[in-house]
XYZ file of C-alpha atoms in Angstrom:
782
model
C 142.161 -151.602 -104.216
C 140.289 -154.451 -102.516
C 137.114 -153.616 -100.615
C 136.270 -155.289 -97.303
C 132.676 -156.553 -97.423
C 132.583 -158.507 -94.141
C 134.465 -158.397 -90.860
C 134.038 -160.680 -87.837
C 135.840 -160.550 -84.524
C 136.736 -163.937 -83.037
C 138.596 -162.587 -80.024
C 140.301 -159.436 -78.798
C 143.026 -159.734 -81.448
C 141.707 -162.186 -84.052
C 139.552 -161.019 -86.955
C 138.063 -162.465 -90.126
C 137.908 -160.362 -93.291
C 136.036 -161.134 -96.487
C 137.609 -159.044 -99.230
C 136.846 -158.454 -102.895
C 139.526 -160.120 -105.050
C 137.758 -161.841 -107.975
C 140.802 -163.086 -109.905
C 142.350 -164.559 -106.765
C 139.065 -166.152 -105.701
C 138.756 -167.805 -109.087
C 142.231 -169.329 -109.186
C 143.019 -170.166 -105.529
C 143.363 -173.693 -104.192
C 143.816 -175.158 -100.726
C 147.199 -174.132 -99.329
C 147.572 -170.946 -101.378
C 148.391 -167.636 -99.728
C 148.345 -163.946 -100.638
C 150.653 -161.021 -99.931
C 148.822 -158.055 -98.418
C 149.944 -154.414 -98.224
C 147.464 -152.415 -96.161
C 148.382 -148.912 -97.301
C 151.127 -146.947 -99.003
C 153.351 -147.153 -95.915
C 152.690 -150.842 -95.368
C 155.020 -153.815 -95.628
C 154.255 -156.952 -97.619
C 152.583 -159.457 -95.283
C 151.761 -163.138 -96.100
C 148.300 -164.458 -95.198
C 146.879 -167.845 -96.107
C 143.519 -167.854 -97.890
C 140.970 -169.399 -95.533
C 138.110 -169.522 -98.051
C 136.903 -168.103 -101.343
C 133.565 -167.387 -102.978
C 133.822 -167.295 -106.760
C 130.222 -166.123 -107.169
C 130.919 -163.016 -105.080
C 134.557 -162.738 -106.140
C 135.816 -162.661 -102.564
C 138.483 -164.309 -100.459
C 138.481 -164.815 -96.702
C 141.469 -163.976 -94.537
C 141.881 -164.551 -90.804
C 144.293 -162.170 -89.112
C 145.810 -162.126 -85.648
C 147.045 -158.779 -84.408
C 150.685 -159.484 -83.553
C 152.738 -156.771 -85.244
C 152.531 -153.383 -86.893
C 151.094 -154.493 -90.237
C 148.525 -156.876 -88.776
C 147.496 -154.218 -86.259
C 146.835 -151.740 -89.076
C 144.856 -154.334 -91.008
C 142.724 -155.213 -87.983
C 141.761 -151.531 -87.585
C 140.010 -151.562 -90.969
C 136.249 -152.013 -91.202
C 133.580 -152.980 -93.717
C 133.704 -150.556 -96.646
C 137.409 -149.816 -96.179
C 139.882 -150.940 -98.804
C 143.170 -152.823 -98.689
C 145.652 -151.208 -101.059
C 147.321 -154.350 -102.440
C 146.537 -158.060 -102.424
C 148.759 -160.301 -104.561
C 148.079 -163.953 -105.246
C 147.279 -166.727 -105.098
C 150.876 -167.680 -104.355
C 152.760 -170.775 -103.302
C 152.096 -174.359 -104.246
C 148.670 -175.784 -103.513
C 148.332 -178.610 -101.005
C 148.668 -181.995 -102.663
C 145.268 -183.563 -102.151
C 144.821 -187.317 -102.568
C 142.807 -190.105 -100.997
C 145.398 -191.017 -98.386
C 142.988 -192.924 -96.136
C 142.868 -191.457 -92.647
C 144.353 -187.991 -92.265
C 145.057 -186.243 -88.966
C 144.764 -182.445 -89.260
C 146.075 -180.327 -86.391
C 146.023 -176.564 -85.924
C 146.819 -173.998 -83.291
C 145.224 -170.556 -82.972
C 144.744 -168.799 -86.298
C 146.341 -171.805 -87.993
C 142.819 -173.213 -88.123
C 142.010 -170.710 -90.888
C 144.523 -172.068 -93.438
C 143.725 -175.595 -92.282
C 140.023 -175.235 -93.135
C 140.311 -175.316 -96.962
C 142.683 -178.283 -96.654
C 140.219 -180.160 -94.462
C 137.470 -179.423 -97.005
C 139.582 -180.670 -99.908
C 140.721 -183.807 -98.067
C 137.140 -184.728 -97.206
C 136.013 -184.135 -100.798
C 138.783 -186.510 -101.942
C 137.281 -189.317 -99.834
C 139.585 -189.251 -96.801
C 138.594 -189.943 -93.228
C 139.481 -186.647 -91.576
C 140.340 -186.361 -87.891
C 140.927 -182.807 -86.681
C 142.498 -181.349 -83.571
C 142.063 -177.597 -83.143
C 143.687 -175.821 -80.246
C 144.146 -172.445 -78.606
C 145.552 -171.042 -75.419
C 142.025 -170.086 -74.323
C 138.465 -170.678 -75.556
C 138.361 -167.375 -77.431
C 141.384 -168.394 -79.500
C 139.672 -171.506 -80.824
C 138.228 -170.341 -84.143
C 136.129 -171.791 -86.964
C 135.138 -174.820 -84.888
C 131.749 -175.286 -86.574
C 133.293 -175.123 -90.044
C 135.998 -177.660 -89.148
C 133.377 -180.024 -87.676
C 131.324 -179.766 -90.868
C 134.103 -181.313 -92.945
C 135.703 -183.620 -90.356
C 134.687 -187.095 -89.232
C 135.757 -186.296 -85.678
C 137.091 -183.204 -83.908
C 138.968 -182.769 -80.641
C 139.212 -179.260 -79.186
C 142.133 -178.504 -76.867
C 142.824 -175.397 -74.780
C 145.818 -174.715 -72.578
C 143.609 -173.600 -69.660
C 140.750 -176.060 -70.191
C 138.239 -173.264 -70.852
C 136.936 -175.157 -73.914
C 137.077 -178.799 -74.915
C 139.860 -180.707 -73.171
C 142.723 -179.229 -71.191
C 146.133 -179.529 -72.795
C 148.168 -178.683 -75.866
C 147.490 -179.801 -79.426
C 149.801 -182.834 -79.205
C 147.655 -184.320 -76.422
C 144.679 -184.441 -78.781
C 146.842 -185.798 -81.594
C 148.094 -188.635 -79.372
C 144.501 -189.597 -78.580
C 143.690 -190.167 -82.244
C 147.052 -191.874 -82.909
C 146.599 -194.289 -79.992
C 143.108 -195.170 -81.148
C 143.518 -195.852 -84.857
C 145.947 -196.014 -87.767
C 146.838 -192.649 -89.278
C 148.064 -192.531 -92.892
C 149.071 -188.879 -93.015
C 149.149 -185.767 -90.850
C 149.020 -182.040 -91.586
C 149.885 -179.438 -88.947
C 149.484 -175.655 -89.259
C 149.945 -173.016 -86.595
C 152.669 -171.287 -84.593
C 156.155 -172.582 -85.385
C 156.658 -174.035 -81.922
C 153.320 -175.876 -82.169
C 154.258 -177.334 -85.581
C 157.655 -178.394 -84.237
C 156.129 -180.422 -81.386
C 153.347 -181.754 -83.612
C 155.972 -183.071 -86.017
C 157.965 -184.605 -83.160
C 154.790 -186.417 -82.101
C 154.021 -187.871 -85.514
C 157.687 -188.708 -86.154
C 157.633 -191.047 -83.151
C 154.865 -193.006 -84.864
C 156.344 -192.875 -88.393
C 153.407 -190.825 -89.695
C 154.316 -188.716 -92.771
C 153.533 -185.114 -91.845
C 153.381 -181.836 -93.742
C 153.538 -178.360 -92.246
C 152.902 -174.896 -93.686
C 155.718 -172.366 -93.178
C 154.252 -169.224 -94.716
C 154.790 -167.206 -91.539
C 158.450 -166.565 -92.432
C 157.760 -165.192 -95.906
C 158.300 -161.571 -96.897
C 157.819 -161.015 -100.615
C 156.062 -164.230 -101.586
C 157.130 -164.244 -105.254
C 160.655 -165.625 -104.868
C 162.535 -162.401 -105.466
C 164.108 -161.760 -102.063
C 165.186 -165.060 -100.536
C 164.219 -163.911 -97.036
C 162.193 -167.077 -96.493
C 165.059 -169.458 -97.217
C 165.250 -172.333 -94.776
C 167.168 -175.577 -94.393
C 164.909 -178.439 -95.448
C 166.567 -181.838 -95.348
C 169.961 -180.161 -95.234
C 169.288 -178.134 -98.388
C 168.287 -174.481 -98.622
C 164.759 -173.992 -99.943
C 162.718 -170.854 -100.606
C 159.433 -171.276 -98.755
C 157.404 -169.140 -101.192
C 158.643 -170.983 -104.291
C 159.280 -174.510 -103.039
C 156.484 -174.489 -100.435
C 154.849 -173.252 -98.335
C 154.229 -176.865 -97.269
C 157.090 -179.233 -96.461
C 157.808 -182.601 -94.921
C 157.876 -181.769 -91.206
C 160.638 -184.286 -90.501
C 163.025 -182.384 -92.785
C 162.474 -178.869 -91.404
C 165.253 -177.307 -89.330
C 162.905 -176.007 -86.647
C 165.576 -174.247 -84.595
C 166.671 -172.298 -87.662
C 163.076 -171.382 -88.461
C 162.340 -170.185 -84.926
C 165.408 -167.944 -85.018
C 164.567 -166.615 -88.502
C 161.093 -165.617 -87.313
C 162.766 -163.277 -84.842
C 164.975 -161.548 -87.411
C 163.247 -158.161 -87.160
C 161.731 -158.565 -83.713
C 163.506 -155.560 -82.177
C 162.897 -153.331 -85.210
C 159.203 -154.233 -85.234
C 158.899 -153.562 -81.499
C 160.388 -150.096 -82.015
C 157.932 -149.429 -84.835
C 154.947 -150.410 -82.677
C 156.052 -147.876 -80.083
C 155.535 -145.185 -82.763
C 152.371 -146.673 -84.232
C 150.697 -143.313 -84.979
C 153.528 -142.303 -87.316
C 152.864 -145.381 -89.465
C 149.222 -144.605 -90.177
C 148.891 -143.571 -93.817
C 146.652 -140.683 -94.745
C 143.758 -142.443 -96.474
C 142.913 -139.490 -98.700
C 146.514 -139.293 -99.842
C 146.480 -142.981 -100.770
C 143.294 -142.558 -102.782
C 144.671 -139.486 -104.554
C 147.795 -141.453 -105.459
C 145.644 -144.146 -107.072
C 143.645 -141.541 -108.942
C 146.820 -139.865 -110.178
C 148.173 -143.156 -111.473
C 144.952 -143.826 -113.365
C 144.653 -140.338 -114.806
C 145.717 -139.591 -118.360
C 147.361 -136.247 -118.893
C 146.921 -134.159 -122.006
C 149.533 -134.463 -124.696
C 152.420 -132.019 -124.429
C 153.809 -130.011 -127.289
C 156.215 -131.835 -129.597
C 159.143 -130.804 -131.778
C 157.727 -129.396 -135.034
C 159.984 -130.996 -137.611
C 159.198 -134.497 -138.890
C 161.458 -137.264 -137.631
C 162.789 -137.907 -141.123
C 164.253 -134.398 -141.237
C 165.775 -134.712 -137.778
C 167.568 -137.948 -138.706
C 168.578 -137.211 -142.314
C 172.364 -137.113 -142.461
C 172.181 -135.244 -145.762
C 169.798 -132.570 -144.538
C 171.167 -129.040 -145.107
C 171.391 -128.274 -141.396
C 173.439 -131.424 -140.819
C 175.846 -130.767 -143.689
C 176.334 -127.252 -142.428
C 177.253 -128.557 -138.990
C 179.861 -130.906 -140.405
C 181.464 -128.048 -142.343
C 181.493 -125.757 -139.324
C 184.469 -127.528 -137.750
C 187.317 -129.618 -139.068
C 187.664 -133.181 -137.705
C 190.965 -132.256 -136.033
C 189.252 -129.410 -134.200
C 186.555 -131.788 -132.978
C 189.013 -134.436 -131.767
C 191.027 -131.777 -129.963
C 188.094 -131.033 -127.636
C 188.507 -132.734 -124.245
C 185.779 -135.119 -123.188
C 183.362 -133.566 -120.716
C 183.553 -134.501 -117.026
C 180.238 -135.235 -115.353
C 179.561 -132.897 -112.407
C 179.068 -134.895 -109.196
C 177.949 -134.353 -105.620
C 180.735 -134.143 -103.060
C 181.599 -137.729 -101.945
C 181.488 -136.981 -98.213
C 178.083 -135.323 -98.501
C 176.516 -137.756 -100.963
C 177.382 -140.766 -98.793
C 174.831 -139.422 -96.301
C 171.843 -139.044 -98.645
C 169.906 -141.899 -100.255
C 167.760 -139.882 -102.633
C 170.052 -137.238 -104.096
C 171.577 -138.264 -107.398
C 175.368 -138.555 -107.442
C 175.720 -137.463 -111.086
C 174.282 -133.967 -111.450
C 173.937 -133.953 -115.233
C 175.486 -131.777 -117.918
C 174.720 -128.102 -118.330
C 173.510 -126.969 -121.788
C 176.928 -125.427 -122.379
C 178.710 -128.684 -121.547
C 176.329 -130.671 -123.735
C 176.852 -128.348 -126.716
C 180.620 -128.666 -126.478
C 180.588 -132.437 -126.006
C 178.228 -132.867 -128.978
C 180.791 -131.103 -131.165
C 183.218 -133.978 -130.543
C 181.004 -136.281 -132.648
C 182.456 -136.680 -136.163
C 179.061 -137.678 -137.622
C 180.550 -140.800 -139.219
C 178.948 -141.955 -142.506
C 178.836 -145.513 -141.103
C 178.432 -144.958 -137.360
C 179.679 -147.974 -135.410
C 178.155 -146.560 -132.219
C 174.667 -147.399 -133.496
C 175.741 -151.011 -134.029
C 176.910 -151.105 -130.430
C 173.496 -149.984 -129.129
C 171.136 -152.896 -128.375
C 168.086 -150.748 -129.204
C 169.658 -149.142 -132.294
C 169.288 -145.511 -131.267
C 170.213 -143.126 -134.075
C 173.068 -141.743 -132.008
C 174.666 -139.284 -134.454
C 171.267 -137.720 -135.190
C 170.347 -137.012 -131.599
C 173.875 -135.804 -130.835
C 173.902 -133.452 -133.831
C 170.554 -132.027 -132.814
C 172.129 -131.205 -129.464
C 175.078 -129.585 -131.218
C 172.762 -127.203 -133.087
C 170.914 -126.392 -129.843
C 167.713 -128.268 -130.744
C 167.460 -130.176 -127.485
C 163.772 -131.086 -127.853
C 164.458 -132.418 -131.321
C 167.252 -134.555 -129.873
C 164.808 -135.996 -127.348
C 162.338 -136.726 -130.143
C 164.982 -138.728 -132.012
C 165.822 -140.666 -128.864
C 162.220 -141.538 -128.088
C 161.577 -142.830 -131.585
C 163.565 -145.948 -130.654
C 164.095 -145.905 -126.877
C 161.227 -146.221 -124.418
C 163.415 -145.112 -121.493
C 166.043 -142.579 -122.595
C 166.419 -140.883 -119.211
C 166.871 -144.291 -117.591
C 169.358 -145.592 -120.156
C 171.359 -142.387 -119.972
C 171.914 -143.125 -116.277
C 172.339 -146.871 -115.850
C 173.398 -148.396 -119.175
C 177.050 -149.443 -119.585
C 177.671 -147.181 -122.578
C 181.404 -147.707 -122.176
C 180.894 -151.376 -123.141
C 178.332 -150.731 -125.867
C 177.850 -147.627 -128.004
C 180.872 -145.736 -126.695
C 183.105 -148.791 -127.104
C 182.560 -148.503 -130.883
C 183.293 -144.768 -131.074
C 185.900 -143.854 -133.695
C 187.675 -141.618 -131.158
C 188.993 -144.746 -129.444
C 190.832 -145.751 -132.627
C 192.622 -142.415 -132.390
C 193.558 -143.107 -128.745
C 191.122 -140.459 -127.564
C 188.187 -140.862 -125.126
C 184.881 -141.771 -126.739
C 182.117 -139.212 -127.147
C 180.098 -139.166 -123.901
C 176.991 -140.614 -125.562
C 175.384 -141.680 -122.289
C 175.788 -138.254 -120.718
C 174.269 -136.620 -123.821
C 171.361 -139.072 -123.869
C 170.577 -138.236 -120.261
C 170.905 -134.504 -120.971
C 168.418 -134.546 -123.865
C 165.860 -136.626 -121.962
C 166.190 -134.501 -118.812
C 165.974 -131.259 -120.745
C 162.716 -132.304 -122.388
C 161.195 -133.454 -119.091
C 162.172 -130.289 -117.246
C 161.028 -128.030 -120.090
C 157.397 -129.052 -119.632
C 157.204 -129.621 -123.404
C 157.539 -133.385 -123.494
C 156.301 -134.788 -126.785
C 154.846 -138.217 -127.406
C 156.081 -140.400 -130.263
C 153.758 -140.828 -133.216
C 151.545 -143.919 -133.128
C 149.950 -145.876 -135.949
C 146.135 -146.054 -136.021
C 144.663 -148.557 -133.579
C 144.393 -152.023 -135.136
C 142.153 -153.558 -132.444
C 144.596 -156.361 -131.603
C 145.322 -157.007 -127.927
C 148.752 -158.077 -126.681
C 149.830 -158.854 -123.119
C 153.111 -158.091 -121.383
C 154.219 -160.053 -118.310
C 156.458 -157.873 -116.165
C 157.053 -154.124 -116.229
C 160.832 -154.082 -116.179
C 163.056 -152.790 -119.001
C 162.248 -155.516 -121.553
C 158.511 -155.345 -120.902
C 158.382 -151.552 -121.096
C 160.450 -151.505 -124.287
C 158.180 -154.103 -125.890
C 155.067 -152.216 -124.757
C 156.391 -148.954 -126.169
C 157.083 -150.380 -129.613
C 153.801 -152.276 -129.811
C 151.604 -149.360 -128.763
C 153.350 -147.200 -131.381
C 152.492 -149.864 -133.959
C 148.795 -149.529 -133.106
C 148.303 -152.450 -130.731
C 146.237 -152.431 -127.538
C 148.865 -153.189 -124.900
C 148.186 -154.528 -121.398
C 151.088 -154.864 -118.921
C 150.744 -157.173 -115.891
C 153.092 -156.577 -112.946
C 153.407 -158.852 -109.885
C 154.591 -156.107 -107.528
C 152.576 -153.130 -106.299
C 154.554 -150.625 -108.400
C 155.362 -150.461 -112.098
C 159.014 -150.521 -113.131
C 160.389 -153.897 -112.059
C 164.123 -153.842 -111.328
C 164.221 -150.101 -112.136
C 162.223 -149.553 -108.933
C 163.278 -152.325 -106.576
C 166.858 -152.909 -107.666
C 168.480 -149.552 -108.462
C 168.923 -146.957 -105.674
C 167.610 -143.452 -106.120
C 171.104 -141.971 -105.887
C 171.687 -143.645 -109.263
C 168.170 -143.591 -110.715
C 165.527 -141.426 -109.027
C 162.035 -142.919 -108.899
C 160.654 -139.699 -110.363
C 162.598 -140.383 -113.578
C 161.180 -143.896 -113.864
C 157.656 -142.629 -113.160
C 157.948 -139.978 -115.852
C 158.985 -142.534 -118.466
C 156.174 -144.885 -117.427
C 153.632 -142.058 -117.492
C 154.590 -141.351 -121.107
C 153.624 -144.927 -121.942
C 150.293 -144.429 -120.150
C 149.666 -141.359 -122.298
C 150.329 -143.455 -125.388
C 147.596 -145.820 -124.218
C 149.466 -148.638 -122.470
C 147.322 -150.132 -119.682
C 149.093 -151.223 -116.487
C 147.909 -153.712 -113.847
C 149.760 -154.204 -110.561
C 149.464 -157.095 -108.074
C 148.899 -159.574 -110.897
C 151.078 -162.680 -111.039
C 150.703 -164.289 -114.440
C 150.794 -168.021 -113.851
C 149.043 -167.597 -110.489
C 146.480 -164.776 -110.506
C 145.742 -165.419 -114.157
C 147.165 -168.048 -116.495
C 148.582 -167.715 -119.980
C 145.703 -169.889 -121.235
C 143.204 -167.471 -119.688
C 144.908 -164.499 -121.321
C 144.639 -166.253 -124.690
C 140.986 -167.048 -124.022
C 140.414 -163.343 -123.305
C 141.543 -162.482 -126.811
C 145.213 -161.626 -126.385
C 146.796 -162.549 -129.711
C 150.377 -162.294 -128.490
C 152.106 -162.493 -125.106
C 155.554 -161.191 -124.206
C 157.202 -162.469 -121.019
C 159.721 -160.113 -119.457
C 159.436 -161.351 -115.879
C 163.138 -160.962 -115.190
C 165.579 -162.855 -113.022
C 164.248 -162.200 -109.567
C 165.380 -165.384 -107.816
C 168.534 -164.601 -105.816
C 171.561 -166.897 -105.830
C 173.390 -167.892 -102.677
C 176.761 -169.579 -102.212
C 175.553 -172.573 -100.139
C 178.297 -172.244 -97.541
C 178.228 -172.977 -93.841
C 176.262 -170.413 -91.816
C 174.702 -168.701 -94.821
C 171.219 -168.994 -93.305
C 172.189 -167.060 -90.182
C 170.116 -163.994 -89.359
C 171.085 -160.705 -91.005
C 172.501 -162.438 -94.070
C 170.396 -161.196 -96.962
C 170.349 -161.393 -100.708
C 171.009 -158.124 -102.507
C 167.468 -158.427 -103.866
C 165.968 -158.444 -100.391
C 168.259 -155.696 -99.125
C 167.690 -153.334 -102.045
C 163.957 -154.097 -102.230
C 163.519 -153.253 -98.557
C 165.385 -149.960 -98.965
C 164.389 -148.924 -102.511
C 160.859 -150.213 -103.063
C 159.628 -150.416 -99.464
C 161.618 -147.429 -98.112
C 162.549 -149.379 -94.980
C 165.137 -146.789 -93.922
C 162.311 -144.261 -93.502
C 161.168 -144.489 -89.860
C 157.527 -143.837 -90.808
C 157.362 -146.868 -93.130
C 156.309 -150.284 -91.850
C 158.910 -152.510 -93.515
C 161.659 -153.278 -90.972
C 165.403 -153.238 -91.533
C 167.866 -154.073 -88.806
C 170.526 -151.403 -88.220
C 174.095 -152.522 -88.859
C 177.516 -151.221 -87.879
C 179.710 -153.444 -90.029
C 178.340 -154.645 -93.377
C 179.979 -157.154 -95.688
C 178.842 -157.127 -99.333
C 179.836 -160.145 -101.416
C 180.192 -159.682 -105.175
C 181.727 -157.433 -107.801
C 178.885 -156.394 -110.079
C 176.722 -153.272 -110.248
C 174.260 -154.778 -107.772
C 177.066 -155.285 -105.276
C 178.081 -151.641 -105.745
C 174.479 -150.535 -105.234
C 174.278 -152.611 -102.056
C 177.509 -151.402 -100.485
C 176.842 -147.763 -101.344
C 173.334 -148.079 -99.871
C 174.704 -149.615 -96.670
C 177.184 -146.730 -96.421
C 174.329 -144.245 -96.651
C 172.586 -146.059 -93.811
C 175.556 -145.396 -91.560
C 177.559 -148.624 -91.705
C 181.229 -149.291 -92.207
C 181.173 -151.312 -95.432
C 183.575 -153.843 -96.903
C 183.176 -155.211 -100.404
C 184.520 -158.753 -100.801
C 185.244 -160.041 -104.307
C 186.954 -163.296 -105.230
C 188.855 -161.915 -108.233
C 190.971 -158.789 -108.601
C 189.510 -155.362 -109.273
C 190.467 -155.655 -112.949
C 187.985 -158.534 -113.370
C 185.071 -156.775 -111.672
C 182.008 -156.724 -113.933
C 180.738 -153.504 -112.333
C 180.908 -150.275 -114.317
C 184.135 -148.351 -113.746
C 182.098 -145.316 -112.759
C 180.321 -147.287 -110.017
C 183.636 -148.616 -108.685
C 185.045 -145.080 -108.696
C 182.034 -143.703 -106.840
C 182.127 -146.494 -104.260
C 185.786 -145.878 -103.501
C 185.255 -142.123 -103.223
C 182.447 -142.739 -100.731
C 184.673 -144.769 -98.434
C 183.808 -148.365 -99.292
C 186.584 -150.774 -98.282
C 187.586 -153.075 -101.160
C 188.843 -156.545 -100.222
C 189.542 -158.266 -103.527
C 190.955 -161.764 -104.011
C 188.967 -162.956 -101.001
C 185.897 -165.194 -100.867
C 183.591 -166.184 -97.973
C 183.735 -169.858 -97.030
C 181.910 -169.747 -93.700
C 179.846 -167.442 -91.501
C 179.972 -167.562 -87.710
C 176.906 -166.689 -85.623
C 176.343 -165.319 -82.145
C 174.203 -166.802 -79.382
C 171.046 -165.456 -81.054
C 171.749 -167.054 -84.419
C 172.805 -163.776 -86.061
C 175.970 -163.391 -88.101
C 178.959 -161.904 -86.267
C 181.952 -162.941 -88.382
C 182.900 -164.125 -91.852
C 185.708 -166.526 -92.630
C 187.308 -165.580 -95.934
C 189.518 -167.653 -98.198
C 192.496 -165.806 -99.647
C 192.419 -166.271 -103.421
C 194.852 -165.910 -106.298
C 194.212 -165.738 -110.031
C 194.688 -168.798 -112.174
C 194.020 -169.432 -115.837
C 191.167 -167.688 -117.711
C 187.752 -169.353 -117.532
C 185.138 -169.681 -120.292
C 184.245 -165.977 -119.959
C 187.870 -164.959 -120.545
C 188.411 -163.774 -116.977
C 191.145 -165.390 -114.914
C 189.691 -167.947 -112.518
C 190.063 -167.456 -108.762
C 191.999 -170.201 -106.983
C 191.872 -170.862 -103.226
C 195.359 -170.525 -101.685
C 194.315 -172.354 -98.529
C 194.892 -169.268 -96.351
C 192.020 -167.956 -94.189
C 191.212 -164.679 -92.463
C 188.279 -163.851 -90.195
C 186.595 -160.448 -90.146
C 183.718 -159.039 -88.074
C 180.347 -158.312 -89.695
C 176.890 -157.894 -88.194
C 175.179 -157.848 -91.601
C 176.025 -159.571 -94.893
C 174.545 -158.816 -98.323
C 175.078 -161.561 -100.893
C 175.217 -160.124 -104.435
C 176.487 -163.078 -106.474
C 173.840 -163.077 -109.184
C 170.229 -164.023 -109.760
C 168.296 -166.703 -111.600
C 165.048 -166.418 -113.561
C 161.923 -166.531 -111.443
C 160.260 -169.901 -112.169
C 156.659 -168.755 -111.582
C 155.820 -167.980 -115.213
C 157.950 -170.601 -117.001
C 156.630 -173.453 -114.864
C 153.024 -172.366 -115.309
C 152.947 -172.899 -119.092
C 152.449 -176.551 -119.988
C 155.002 -177.894 -122.463
C 157.086 -174.710 -122.551
C 160.694 -175.505 -123.459
C 163.010 -174.334 -120.698
C 166.764 -173.895 -120.584
C 169.259 -173.738 -117.772
C 167.822 -172.525 -114.461
C 164.287 -172.205 -115.869
C 165.135 -169.697 -118.574
C 162.655 -169.622 -121.453
C 164.154 -170.966 -124.673
C 163.425 -168.706 -127.659
C 164.311 -168.770 -131.340
C 165.951 -165.958 -133.330
C 162.589 -164.162 -133.428
C 162.367 -164.224 -129.594
C 159.419 -166.651 -129.808
C 159.193 -169.580 -127.390
C 158.036 -173.143 -128.071
C 154.517 -171.981 -127.133
C 153.167 -170.329 -130.278
C 152.478 -166.642 -129.838
C 154.442 -166.420 -126.582
C 157.611 -164.349 -126.893
C 160.164 -163.596 -124.177
C 163.206 -161.447 -123.537
C 165.505 -159.975 -120.944
C 166.695 -161.909 -117.908
C 164.009 -164.594 -118.221
C 165.795 -165.609 -121.440
C 169.363 -164.536 -120.769
C 169.527 -165.461 -117.078
C 171.051 -162.056 -116.333
C 171.544 -158.943 -118.447
C 171.813 -155.175 -118.440
C 168.856 -152.814 -118.742
C 169.709 -151.959 -122.338
C 170.149 -155.589 -123.451
C 166.746 -156.380 -121.964
C 165.275 -153.416 -123.826
C 166.863 -154.649 -127.048
C 165.153 -158.005 -126.558
C 161.838 -156.238 -126.079
C 162.285 -154.302 -129.324
C 163.224 -157.417 -131.276
C 160.293 -159.349 -129.891
C 157.922 -156.491 -130.776
C 159.162 -156.334 -134.361
C 158.813 -160.084 -134.831
C 155.447 -160.378 -133.108
C 154.139 -157.514 -135.231
C 155.369 -159.268 -138.375
C 153.687 -162.520 -137.332
C 150.385 -160.858 -136.420
C 150.383 -158.827 -139.639
C 150.604 -161.879 -141.911
């Protein structure tokens, strides 16, 4: 948490806060911003850093009370704490000796302008500043701006301070009087629009800061996308400052009103959004606490995994192979489709009973050369854990699982076993269904958790060597698990405010409950892994700084959080979201809960574009929020990359499937919000490089109604970490290039998961983490 050490009130609704944030204070530059979350119910809100004091370890933020989140922040006082502050984010202002620079601001825009004015003056520029406000009380930081400017003009709409008029009147005065080499304008969008129109008339290159339309700030949601020079840019990654002449101001003004109605409704119920402070503090204490070790299975791991152990031989003799293959594969119990489509948090798959698990485990033939293990990216000893289930030793089965898998309860739910371990099962060669390995994995992990006798894996003695992990998703957690068991001191740095990465923000609770993820993460805490939230490696702290602090190895598992779009006409209309933004709002920020601050516009008719698991998650979520949902996919159902189980569940829940169709245009209403989608009718051509038949446009078009669109056509690696390491070899779309040992071109820096692959499953990412851990350990042990 970040303590407020100073608060000043500039006007009725404008406040200055000086807040403890030492790492941010140390690394911020002019133009940087932070993402603030006031309390556990709060949304993520962008605020530009107005100043920083490295000696005190503080940053200064100026806040205008305009919405729910800013209102909650402005209620805080000295001594109170802000739950989360992430940064510094964005690209710093490019500071050069331009000559004469005109700096213009409106209202609280003066706060982000101040560090830029300081930096421009220090670079030797002649700085002319115009600061404006509707009234005298809305003109802020005048003395500070004057201190670093050669001349200042103050403008107010009503003439109560300085000269009467808007900011462009003051700008014209300077422009008419002398040559201006460059201009910078920061403030309300409408003010920046007219400021840029003014400078454009005089051919003055002008930059503006667009951070007001950001949501996440780290590039993972795409909510801040905007047309810049006819191309879609992400403000938080490509900006926040842009050439004013290239900004589509009308599009920006409409985008700023995306959640206007939802936010107004929330303000009307302001009291319901106030978090209980004691509860928030208790949550933080609970996260930091280390529980006592639980009981563990008594037998050594070697005995539990020995195929020639007496108990194992006895099991094999108990039934003939023909008797085992004659057993029908178990069917997973599920919630009723009609009921489950109304609940976001109840898991669809209910899990096996002990009786079902015992019978299914008997189907395993305990092959002498088990191909299923080869099909598992983390090399789980599958026959051993299955046979322990068969003999009723469920805790022993869990112990076997956890010796290689950091997240067995997670993998048992979301991994595509049918394409991995189960696809190698010998039953398939006999034209019989594979052993339900995934169901059994989930059963063993759940049984241990619910028994209250969860055991921790054995760890080697501490070796005193520190290693860092960037990102707390599947690859990072898998790497951390293996390294802590090898005796290393492991520190995990997460950019978001919760640990878990895509397991938390990307997968709905009806598929993977948060409580399951938390349990697995808490086991790592008990092993000694240290977790840090709100820390963006490459921004808050650099890789060089980590190395200087004594980290001998670094693993980057920062994922692929940058959403892809299709770049078609109308795609930047309101209520067209990436699947990342949509699922993050609902899963991580709980936007569908009326007491939470993060807004989400209600929708009657939702179109989800894509055919993968993320598309299924999005359409099934939209259904649970009350919409009529249509899934649009450009190939046929047979080519869908989504798991068959997810497709089955979506159909049962009433999702409309429109395959062999592809959006080519979106049509908006008078408010700039999507109302229709124009779809191309496709047919299948020849197979592409992936082996799937390519979709071909037939030339036919249909138009369907939709008041919300979720684009789930893939993601790209987030460039924040890769671009922050000088000389790091990068591949396509900013992936990190690694060798066979998972090591990058930067010695000692390893990487895995989506940041290397560009897109992968949970279990493939975990496999990368395990491989990187083994190779880093070998290198550090030399």
